Coordinates of C-alpha atoms in Angstrom, one line a residue:
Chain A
X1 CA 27.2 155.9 74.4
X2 CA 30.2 156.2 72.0
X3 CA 32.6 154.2 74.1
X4 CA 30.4 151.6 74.9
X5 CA 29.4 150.7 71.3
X6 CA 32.9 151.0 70.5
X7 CA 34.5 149.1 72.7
X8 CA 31.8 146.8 72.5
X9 CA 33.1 146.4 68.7
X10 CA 36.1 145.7 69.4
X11 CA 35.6 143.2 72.2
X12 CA 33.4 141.3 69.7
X13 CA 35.9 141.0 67.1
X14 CA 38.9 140.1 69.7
X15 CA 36.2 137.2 71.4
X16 CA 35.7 135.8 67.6
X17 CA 39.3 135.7 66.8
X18 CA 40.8 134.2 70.3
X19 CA 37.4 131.3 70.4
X20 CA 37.8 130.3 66.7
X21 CA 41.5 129.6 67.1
X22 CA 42.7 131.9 64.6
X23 CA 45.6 132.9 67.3
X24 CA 46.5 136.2 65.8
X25 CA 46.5 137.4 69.2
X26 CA 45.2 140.8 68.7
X27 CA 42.7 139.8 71.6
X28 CA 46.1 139.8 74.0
X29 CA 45.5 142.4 76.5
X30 CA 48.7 144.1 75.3
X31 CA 47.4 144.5 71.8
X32 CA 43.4 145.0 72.7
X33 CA 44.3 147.3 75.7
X34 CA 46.4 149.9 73.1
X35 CA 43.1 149.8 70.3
X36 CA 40.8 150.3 72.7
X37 CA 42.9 153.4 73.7
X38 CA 43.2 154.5 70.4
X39 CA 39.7 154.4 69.5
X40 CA 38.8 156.0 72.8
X41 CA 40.9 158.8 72.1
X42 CA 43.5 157.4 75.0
X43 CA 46.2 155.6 73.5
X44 CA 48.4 155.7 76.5
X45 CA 46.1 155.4 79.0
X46 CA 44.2 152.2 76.9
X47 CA 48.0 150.5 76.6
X48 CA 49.1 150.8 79.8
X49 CA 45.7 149.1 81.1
X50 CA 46.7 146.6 78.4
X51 CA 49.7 146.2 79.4
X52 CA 48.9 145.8 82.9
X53 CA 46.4 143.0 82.7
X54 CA 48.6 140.9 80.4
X55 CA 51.7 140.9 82.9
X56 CA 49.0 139.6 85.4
X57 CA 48.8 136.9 83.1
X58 CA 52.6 136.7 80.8
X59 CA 52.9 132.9 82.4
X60 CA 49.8 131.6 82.3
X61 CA 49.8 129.0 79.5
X62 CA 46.7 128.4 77.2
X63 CA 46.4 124.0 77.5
X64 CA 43.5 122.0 76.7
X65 CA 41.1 120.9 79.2
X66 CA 42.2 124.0 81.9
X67 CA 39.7 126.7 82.9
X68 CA 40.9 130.1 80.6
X69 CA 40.6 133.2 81.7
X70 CA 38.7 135.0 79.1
X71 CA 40.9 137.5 78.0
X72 CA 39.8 139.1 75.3
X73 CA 36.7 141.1 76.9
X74 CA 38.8 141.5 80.2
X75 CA 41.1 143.6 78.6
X76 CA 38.8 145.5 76.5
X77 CA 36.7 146.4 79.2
X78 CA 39.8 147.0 81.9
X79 CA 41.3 149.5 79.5
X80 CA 38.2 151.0 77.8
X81 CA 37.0 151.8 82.0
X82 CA 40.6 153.2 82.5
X83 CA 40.7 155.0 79.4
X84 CA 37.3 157.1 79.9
X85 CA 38.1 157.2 83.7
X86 CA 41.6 159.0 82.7
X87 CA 42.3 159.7 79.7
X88 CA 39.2 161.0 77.3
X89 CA 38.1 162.7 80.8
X90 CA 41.1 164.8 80.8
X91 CA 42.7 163.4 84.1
X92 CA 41.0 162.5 87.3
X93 CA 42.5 164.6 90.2
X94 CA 45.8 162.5 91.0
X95 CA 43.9 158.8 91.4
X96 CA 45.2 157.4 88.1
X97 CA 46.8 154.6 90.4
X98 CA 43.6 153.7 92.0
X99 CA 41.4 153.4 88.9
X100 CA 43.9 151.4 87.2
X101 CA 43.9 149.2 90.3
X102 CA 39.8 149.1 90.0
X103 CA 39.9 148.9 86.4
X104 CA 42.4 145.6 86.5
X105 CA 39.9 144.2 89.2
X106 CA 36.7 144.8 87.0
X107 CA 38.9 143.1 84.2
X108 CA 39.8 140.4 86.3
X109 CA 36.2 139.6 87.1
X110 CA 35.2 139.4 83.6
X111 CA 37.7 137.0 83.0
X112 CA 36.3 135.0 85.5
X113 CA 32.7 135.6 84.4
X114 CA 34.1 134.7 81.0
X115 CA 35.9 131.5 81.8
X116 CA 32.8 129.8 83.8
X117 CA 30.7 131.1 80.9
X118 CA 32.4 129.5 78.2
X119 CA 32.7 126.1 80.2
X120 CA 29.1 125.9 80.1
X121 CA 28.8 127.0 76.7
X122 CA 30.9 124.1 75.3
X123 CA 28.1 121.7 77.5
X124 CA 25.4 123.5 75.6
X125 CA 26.9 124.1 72.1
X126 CA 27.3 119.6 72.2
X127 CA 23.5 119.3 71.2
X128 CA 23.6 121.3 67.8
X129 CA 27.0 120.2 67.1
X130 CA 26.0 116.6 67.5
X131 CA 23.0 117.3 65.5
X132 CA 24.9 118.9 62.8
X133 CA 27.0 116.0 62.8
X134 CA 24.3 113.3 62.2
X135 CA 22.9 115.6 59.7
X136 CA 26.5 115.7 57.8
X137 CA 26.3 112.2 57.6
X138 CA 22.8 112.1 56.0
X139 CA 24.4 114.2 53.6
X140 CA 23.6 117.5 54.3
X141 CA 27.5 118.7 55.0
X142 CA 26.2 122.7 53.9
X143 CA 23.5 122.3 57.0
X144 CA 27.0 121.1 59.0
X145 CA 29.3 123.8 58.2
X146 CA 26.3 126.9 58.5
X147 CA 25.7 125.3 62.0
X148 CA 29.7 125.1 62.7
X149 CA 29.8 128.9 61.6
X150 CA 27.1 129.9 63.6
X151 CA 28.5 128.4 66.7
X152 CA 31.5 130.7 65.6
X153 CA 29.8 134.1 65.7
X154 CA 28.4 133.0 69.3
X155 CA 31.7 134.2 70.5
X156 CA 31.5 137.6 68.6
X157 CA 28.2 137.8 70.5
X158 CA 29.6 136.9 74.2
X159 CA 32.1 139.3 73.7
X160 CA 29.8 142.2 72.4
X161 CA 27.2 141.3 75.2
X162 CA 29.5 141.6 77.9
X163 CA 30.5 144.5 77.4
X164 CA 27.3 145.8 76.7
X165 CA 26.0 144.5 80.2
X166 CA 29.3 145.5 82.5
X167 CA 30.6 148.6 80.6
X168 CA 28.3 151.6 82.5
X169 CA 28.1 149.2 86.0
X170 CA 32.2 149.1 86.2
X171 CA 32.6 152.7 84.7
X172 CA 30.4 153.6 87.6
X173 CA 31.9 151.5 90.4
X174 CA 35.6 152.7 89.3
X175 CA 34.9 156.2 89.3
X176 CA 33.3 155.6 93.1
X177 CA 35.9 153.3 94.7
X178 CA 38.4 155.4 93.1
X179 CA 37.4 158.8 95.1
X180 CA 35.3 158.2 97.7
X181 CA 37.8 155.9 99.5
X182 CA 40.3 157.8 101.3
X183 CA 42.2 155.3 102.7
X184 CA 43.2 154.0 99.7
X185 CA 44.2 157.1 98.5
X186 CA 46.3 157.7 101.0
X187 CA 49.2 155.3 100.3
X188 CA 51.4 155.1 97.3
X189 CA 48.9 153.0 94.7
X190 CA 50.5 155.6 91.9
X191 CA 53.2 153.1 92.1
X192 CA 51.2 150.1 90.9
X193 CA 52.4 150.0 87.4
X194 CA 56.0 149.6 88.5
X195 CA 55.1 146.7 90.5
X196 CA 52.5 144.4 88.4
X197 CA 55.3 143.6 85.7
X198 CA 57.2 141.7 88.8
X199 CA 54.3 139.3 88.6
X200 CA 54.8 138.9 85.6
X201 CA 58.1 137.8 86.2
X202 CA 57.5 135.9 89.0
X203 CA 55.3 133.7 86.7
X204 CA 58.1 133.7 83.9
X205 CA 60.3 132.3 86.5
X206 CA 57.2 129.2 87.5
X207 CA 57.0 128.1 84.0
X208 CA 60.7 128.3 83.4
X209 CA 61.3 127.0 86.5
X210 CA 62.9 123.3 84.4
X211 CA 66.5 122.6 85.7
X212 CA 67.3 123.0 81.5
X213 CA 66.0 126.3 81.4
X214 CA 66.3 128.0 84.8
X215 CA 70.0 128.5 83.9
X216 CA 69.2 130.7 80.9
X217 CA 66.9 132.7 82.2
X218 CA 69.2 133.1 85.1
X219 CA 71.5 134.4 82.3
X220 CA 69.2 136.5 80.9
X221 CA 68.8 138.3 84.3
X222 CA 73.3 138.9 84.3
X223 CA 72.9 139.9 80.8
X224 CA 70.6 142.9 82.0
X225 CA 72.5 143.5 85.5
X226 CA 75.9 144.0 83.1
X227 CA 73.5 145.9 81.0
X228 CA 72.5 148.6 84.0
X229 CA 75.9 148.7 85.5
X230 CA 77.2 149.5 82.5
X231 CA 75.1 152.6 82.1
X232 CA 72.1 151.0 80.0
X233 CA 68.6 152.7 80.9
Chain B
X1 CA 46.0 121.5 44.3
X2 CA 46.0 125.2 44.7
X3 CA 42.6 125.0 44.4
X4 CA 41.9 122.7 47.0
X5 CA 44.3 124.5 49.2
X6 CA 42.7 127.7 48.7
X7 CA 39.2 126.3 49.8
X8 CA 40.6 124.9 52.8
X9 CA 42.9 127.8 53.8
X10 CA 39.9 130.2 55.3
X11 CA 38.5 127.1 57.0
X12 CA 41.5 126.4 58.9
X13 CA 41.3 129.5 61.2
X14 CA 37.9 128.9 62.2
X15 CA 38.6 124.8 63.1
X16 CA 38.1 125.7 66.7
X17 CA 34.6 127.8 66.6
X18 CA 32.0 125.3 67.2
X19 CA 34.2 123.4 70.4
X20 CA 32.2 121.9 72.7
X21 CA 31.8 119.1 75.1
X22 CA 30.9 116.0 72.9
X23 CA 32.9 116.1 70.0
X24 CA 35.2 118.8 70.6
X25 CA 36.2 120.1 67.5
X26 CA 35.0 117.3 65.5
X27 CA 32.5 119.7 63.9
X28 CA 35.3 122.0 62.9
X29 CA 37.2 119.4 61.6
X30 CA 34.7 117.9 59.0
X31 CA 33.9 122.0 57.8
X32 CA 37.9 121.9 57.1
X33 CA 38.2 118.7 55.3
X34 CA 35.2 119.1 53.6
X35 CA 36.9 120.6 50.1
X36 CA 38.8 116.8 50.1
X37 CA 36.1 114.7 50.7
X38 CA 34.2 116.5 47.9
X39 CA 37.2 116.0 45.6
X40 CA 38.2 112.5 46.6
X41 CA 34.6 110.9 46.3
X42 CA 31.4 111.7 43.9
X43 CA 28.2 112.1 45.6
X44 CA 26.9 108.6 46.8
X45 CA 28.1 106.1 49.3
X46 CA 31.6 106.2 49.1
X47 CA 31.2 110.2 49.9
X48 CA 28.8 109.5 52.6
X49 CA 31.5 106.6 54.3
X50 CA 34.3 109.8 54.0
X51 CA 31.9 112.5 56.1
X52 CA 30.7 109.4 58.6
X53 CA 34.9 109.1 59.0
X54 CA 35.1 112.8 60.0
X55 CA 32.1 113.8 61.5
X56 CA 32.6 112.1 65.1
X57 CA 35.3 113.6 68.1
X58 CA 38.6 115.2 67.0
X59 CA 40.7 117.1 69.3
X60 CA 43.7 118.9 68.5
X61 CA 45.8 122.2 68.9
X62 CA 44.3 125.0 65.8
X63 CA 48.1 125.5 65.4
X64 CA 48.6 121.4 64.3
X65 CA 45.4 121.1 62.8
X66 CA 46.5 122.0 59.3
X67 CA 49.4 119.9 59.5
X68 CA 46.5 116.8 60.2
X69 CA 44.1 118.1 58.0
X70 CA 46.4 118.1 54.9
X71 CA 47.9 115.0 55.8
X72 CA 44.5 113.1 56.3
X73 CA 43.6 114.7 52.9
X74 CA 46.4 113.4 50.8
X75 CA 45.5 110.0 51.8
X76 CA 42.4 110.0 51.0
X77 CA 43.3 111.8 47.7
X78 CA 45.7 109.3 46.7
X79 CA 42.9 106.6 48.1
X80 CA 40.2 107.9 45.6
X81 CA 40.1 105.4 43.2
X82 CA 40.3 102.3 45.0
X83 CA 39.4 103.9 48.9
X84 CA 41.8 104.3 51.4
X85 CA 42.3 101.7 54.5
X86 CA 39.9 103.4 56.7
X87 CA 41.9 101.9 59.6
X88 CA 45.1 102.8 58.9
X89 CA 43.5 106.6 58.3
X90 CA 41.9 106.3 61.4
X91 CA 45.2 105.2 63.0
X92 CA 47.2 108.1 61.4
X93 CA 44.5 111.0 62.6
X94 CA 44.9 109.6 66.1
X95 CA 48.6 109.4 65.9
X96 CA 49.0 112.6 64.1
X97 CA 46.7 114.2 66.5
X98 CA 47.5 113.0 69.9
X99 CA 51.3 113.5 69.1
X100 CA 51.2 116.6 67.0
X101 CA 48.8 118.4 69.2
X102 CA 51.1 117.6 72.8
X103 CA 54.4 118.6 71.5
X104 CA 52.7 121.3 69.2
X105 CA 50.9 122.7 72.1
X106 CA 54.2 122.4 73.6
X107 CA 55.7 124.9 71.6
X108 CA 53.2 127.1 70.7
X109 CA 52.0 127.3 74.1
X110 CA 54.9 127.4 76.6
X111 CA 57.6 128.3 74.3
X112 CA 56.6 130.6 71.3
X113 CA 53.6 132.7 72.9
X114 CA 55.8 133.3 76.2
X115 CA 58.6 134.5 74.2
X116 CA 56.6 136.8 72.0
X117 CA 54.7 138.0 74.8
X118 CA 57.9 138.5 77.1
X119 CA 59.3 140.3 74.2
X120 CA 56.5 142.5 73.6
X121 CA 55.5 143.3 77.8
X122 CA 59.5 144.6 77.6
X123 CA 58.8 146.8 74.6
X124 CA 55.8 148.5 75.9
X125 CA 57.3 149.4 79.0
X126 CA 59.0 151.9 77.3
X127 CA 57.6 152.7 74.4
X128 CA 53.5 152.1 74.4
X129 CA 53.1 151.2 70.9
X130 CA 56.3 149.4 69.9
X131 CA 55.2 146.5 72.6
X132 CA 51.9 145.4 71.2
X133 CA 53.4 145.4 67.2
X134 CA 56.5 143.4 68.2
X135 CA 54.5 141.0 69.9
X136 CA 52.2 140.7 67.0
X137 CA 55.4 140.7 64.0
X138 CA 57.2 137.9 66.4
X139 CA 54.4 135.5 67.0
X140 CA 52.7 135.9 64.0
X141 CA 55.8 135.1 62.2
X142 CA 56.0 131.2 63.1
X143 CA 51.5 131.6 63.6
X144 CA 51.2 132.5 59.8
X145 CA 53.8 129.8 58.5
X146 CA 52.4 126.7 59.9
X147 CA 48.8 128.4 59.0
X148 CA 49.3 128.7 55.4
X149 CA 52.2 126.3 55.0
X150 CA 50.9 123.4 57.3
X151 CA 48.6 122.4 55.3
X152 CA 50.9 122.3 51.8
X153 CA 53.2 120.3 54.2
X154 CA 51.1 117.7 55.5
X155 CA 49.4 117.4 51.7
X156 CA 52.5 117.0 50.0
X157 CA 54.2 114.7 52.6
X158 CA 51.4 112.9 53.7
X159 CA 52.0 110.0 56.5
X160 CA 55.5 111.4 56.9
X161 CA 54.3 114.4 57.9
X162 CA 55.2 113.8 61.7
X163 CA 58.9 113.2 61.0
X164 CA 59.3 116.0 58.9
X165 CA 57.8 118.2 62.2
X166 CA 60.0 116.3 64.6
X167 CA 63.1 117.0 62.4
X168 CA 62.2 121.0 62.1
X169 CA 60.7 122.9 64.7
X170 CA 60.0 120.3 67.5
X171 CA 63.9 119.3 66.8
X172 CA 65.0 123.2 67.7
X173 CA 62.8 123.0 70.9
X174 CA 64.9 123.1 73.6
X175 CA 67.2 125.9 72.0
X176 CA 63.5 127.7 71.8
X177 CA 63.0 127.2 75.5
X178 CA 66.3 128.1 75.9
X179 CA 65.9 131.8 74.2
X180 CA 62.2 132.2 75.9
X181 CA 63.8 131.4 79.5
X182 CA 66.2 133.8 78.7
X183 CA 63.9 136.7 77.7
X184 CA 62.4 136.0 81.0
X185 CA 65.2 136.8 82.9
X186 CA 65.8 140.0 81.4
X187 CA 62.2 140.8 81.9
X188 CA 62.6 140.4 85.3
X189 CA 65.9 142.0 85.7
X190 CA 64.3 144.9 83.5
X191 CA 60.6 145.1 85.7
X192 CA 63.1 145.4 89.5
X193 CA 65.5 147.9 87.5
X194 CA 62.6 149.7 86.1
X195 CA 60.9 150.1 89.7
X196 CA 63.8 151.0 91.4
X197 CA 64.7 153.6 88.8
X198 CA 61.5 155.1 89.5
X199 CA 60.2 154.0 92.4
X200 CA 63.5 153.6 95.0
X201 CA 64.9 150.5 96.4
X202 CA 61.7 150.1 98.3
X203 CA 59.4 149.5 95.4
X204 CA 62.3 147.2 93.9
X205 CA 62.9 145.1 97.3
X206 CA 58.8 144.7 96.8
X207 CA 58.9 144.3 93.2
X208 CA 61.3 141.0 94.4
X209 CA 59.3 140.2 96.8
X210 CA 56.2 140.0 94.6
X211 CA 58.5 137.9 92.2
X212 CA 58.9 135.1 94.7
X213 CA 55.4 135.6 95.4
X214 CA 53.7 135.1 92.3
X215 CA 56.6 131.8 91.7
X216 CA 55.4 129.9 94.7
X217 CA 51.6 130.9 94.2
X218 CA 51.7 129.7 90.8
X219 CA 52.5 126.7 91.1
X220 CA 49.4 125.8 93.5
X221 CA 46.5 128.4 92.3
X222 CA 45.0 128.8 88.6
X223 CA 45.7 131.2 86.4
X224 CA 42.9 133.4 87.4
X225 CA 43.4 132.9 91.0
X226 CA 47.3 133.6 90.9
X227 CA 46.4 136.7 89.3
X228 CA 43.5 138.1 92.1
X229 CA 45.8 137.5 94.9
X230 CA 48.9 139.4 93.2
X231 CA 46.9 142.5 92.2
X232 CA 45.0 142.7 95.6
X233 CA 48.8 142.0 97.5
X234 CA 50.3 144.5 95.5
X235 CA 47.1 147.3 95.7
X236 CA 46.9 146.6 99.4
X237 CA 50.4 146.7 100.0
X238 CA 50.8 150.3 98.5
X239 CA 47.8 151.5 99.8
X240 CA 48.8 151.1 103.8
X241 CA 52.3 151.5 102.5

């Protein structure tokens, strides 16, 4: 019960601070996957979810009027699954690779879940914003700015309810599809966090992908071949 | 001033929290310049004209929104007495925030959060808890100057507030871009080193693989979409490998 309300927590405060547009950016998977690993009791485990989700995502760019993925509850919920499926549980028999693999996929589908969510949620939050608006103009700005507060804290509540609702349901479906299915097992998904952060770079590469900046980050990549030849680690 | 500054400042974080369809954050954006509008108008008519000004659509990035908001509020301040043009405010919110917001977003967006993020993914792939507080020192760095400065900016400069911006950090763009491109690269030079170092040259000929991969699908799938298809490649790829 622990985890759930914990993690549930957390993904509340990360959903309040990414909606509002604070932009601290504690709800990037990078950041929410390592506190959700260290108040699971997994640090490790919670940061290399983390980390794992937010290469998926390193060049995806946040601009108005696009779908977002909603990351803040995806990567609580992908690293609070991995962290009790590996880490509080004290190991799970040499399939770490596969439930990070399932754990990224139940992330992923709350992202999705998230983003068509919110879409329809800025359709229904235009009637009491409207109204707050017209009442603003009769005067009543206090009525305004409680309403414009309230509409706030909805995104502390999405993010708490989500997890709330998906948390056991993934926890269960990870721990499943990560033993009963042999023939994943069989092949060399260990090596999964060795690969993702080439996605990551592959999607660098897209967004820098401008004839004015291609050639630096074709520097960047010498700088770090000279580095390894030279003996760097 | 200070005062007025101070009442704004926690409302500026929050400008985005009631977005929705209609007015975007129009909503937001009156609960942010609300502290002016009380100090440049008593209760009555003249007050009422100031929240009807405010209370309709506005759209712009949170990270440019102070910059607006403080400029918008030092006309009006300076407009107390007499009233300022409500056309020529009109014309500098829509100015301030269709420019503002596009090369802003720009910035923030494409150049600053990629960089901080690049910077961070790097760190945490060897050390677990450096990654996540560089990323947070490095982008809350330029995040928490234009949050509590912005608004000081656009109060004292006013109108002008859009040259000063172009002349500062939108000037040192490209040499931004330039510095986030080349994080990239060693990011990617670092993620095929890193998996051949432990994984072999077969997991680093894949990790290349998935590079040109994830380029090309990019550019024709969302976000969301992109990232399905690379996890499912790379997990099925291992798992007959």
């Amino acid at each position: 019960m622990q985890p759930l309300l914990i993690t549930a927590g957390i993904a509340a405060a990360l959903s309040f601070e990414y909606r509002t547009g604070m932009r601290i950016y504690l709800s990037m998977p990078l950041v929410s996957g390592a506190l959700v690993g260290i108040a699971l009791g997994a640090p490790e485990q919670g940061a290399l979810a983390g980390l794992m989700m937010q290469v998926l995502f390193l060049g995806s760019v946040r601009l108005r009027g696009r779908l977002e993925p909603d990351l803040p509850a995806a990567g609580a919920l992908a690293a609070a699954v991995y962290a009790t499926v590996v880490g509080a549980e004290g190991g799970f028999g040499g399939f770490e690779g596969l439930a990070l693999f399932w754990s990224l996929c139940a992330g992923i589908a709350v992202a999705r879940l998230g983003a068509a969510a919110y879409r329809r949620w800025e359709r229904i939050a235009s009637g009491p914003a409207a109204r707050a608006a017209e009442a603003a103009m009769r005067g009543r700005t206090g009525f305004a700015s409680a309403v414009h507060l309230g509409l706030s804290l909805s995104h502390a509540a999405w993010g708490a309810v989500i997890v709330l609702a998906l948390f056991h349901p993934a926890l269960a479906a990870v721990r499943i599809l990560s033993s009963n299915l042999e023939v994943f097992a069989a092949g060399s998904i260990a090596m999964l966090p060795l690969l993702l952060p080439c996605a990551g770079a592959g999607s660098l590469l897209r967004l820098y992908a401008d004839r004015s900046y291609v050639v630096w980050f074709a520097a960047g990549c010498l700088v770090a071949a000279v580095w390894f030849v030279f003996g760097g680690r | 001033m200070i005062r007025l500054w101070l009442d704004t400042l926690w409302r500026l974080p929050l400008v985005q929290g009631s977005r929705n369809a209609r007015l975007f954050d129009g909503l937001g954006f009156l609960h942010v310049m609300l502290p002016a509008i009380r100090r440049a108008a008593p209760p009555g008519e003249r007050r009422a004209a100031l929240v009807r000004r405010y209370a309709g659509y506005f759209n712009a990035s949170p990270l440019m929104a102070p910059y607006i908001a403080g400029a918008l509020a030092r006309m009006e301040l300076d407009g107390s007495a007499r009233g300022a043009d409500p056309e020529r405010v009109e014309r500098v919110r829509a100015a301030l925030s269709s420019a503002l917001t596009a090369r802003g977003e720009h910035l923030a967006e494409v150049i600053l959060h990629p960089l901080a993020l690049t910077i961070g993914c790097l760190c945490a792939m060897y050390s677990w808890y450096i990654g996540p507080v560089a990323f947070l020192l490095l982008h809350n760095l330029y995040n928490c100057m234009v949050r509590t400065g912005g608004y000081r900016t656009g109060l004292h400069l006013g109108e002008q507030t859009g040259r000063i911006l172009a002349a500062g950090p939108f000037g040192r763009q490209r040499m931004l871009g330039g510095l986030a491109a080349f994080a990239a690269g060693l990011f990617a030079a670092f993620s095929v080193a890193h998996a051949l170092r432990f994984g072999g040259a077969r997991v680093a000929g894949s990790g290349l693989a998935l590079i040109a991969l994830s380029a090309l699908l990019g550019r024709r799938l969302s976000a969301l979409s992109a990232a399905a298809l690379l996890l499912a490649a790379a997990g099925i790829y291992l798992a007959v490998w």
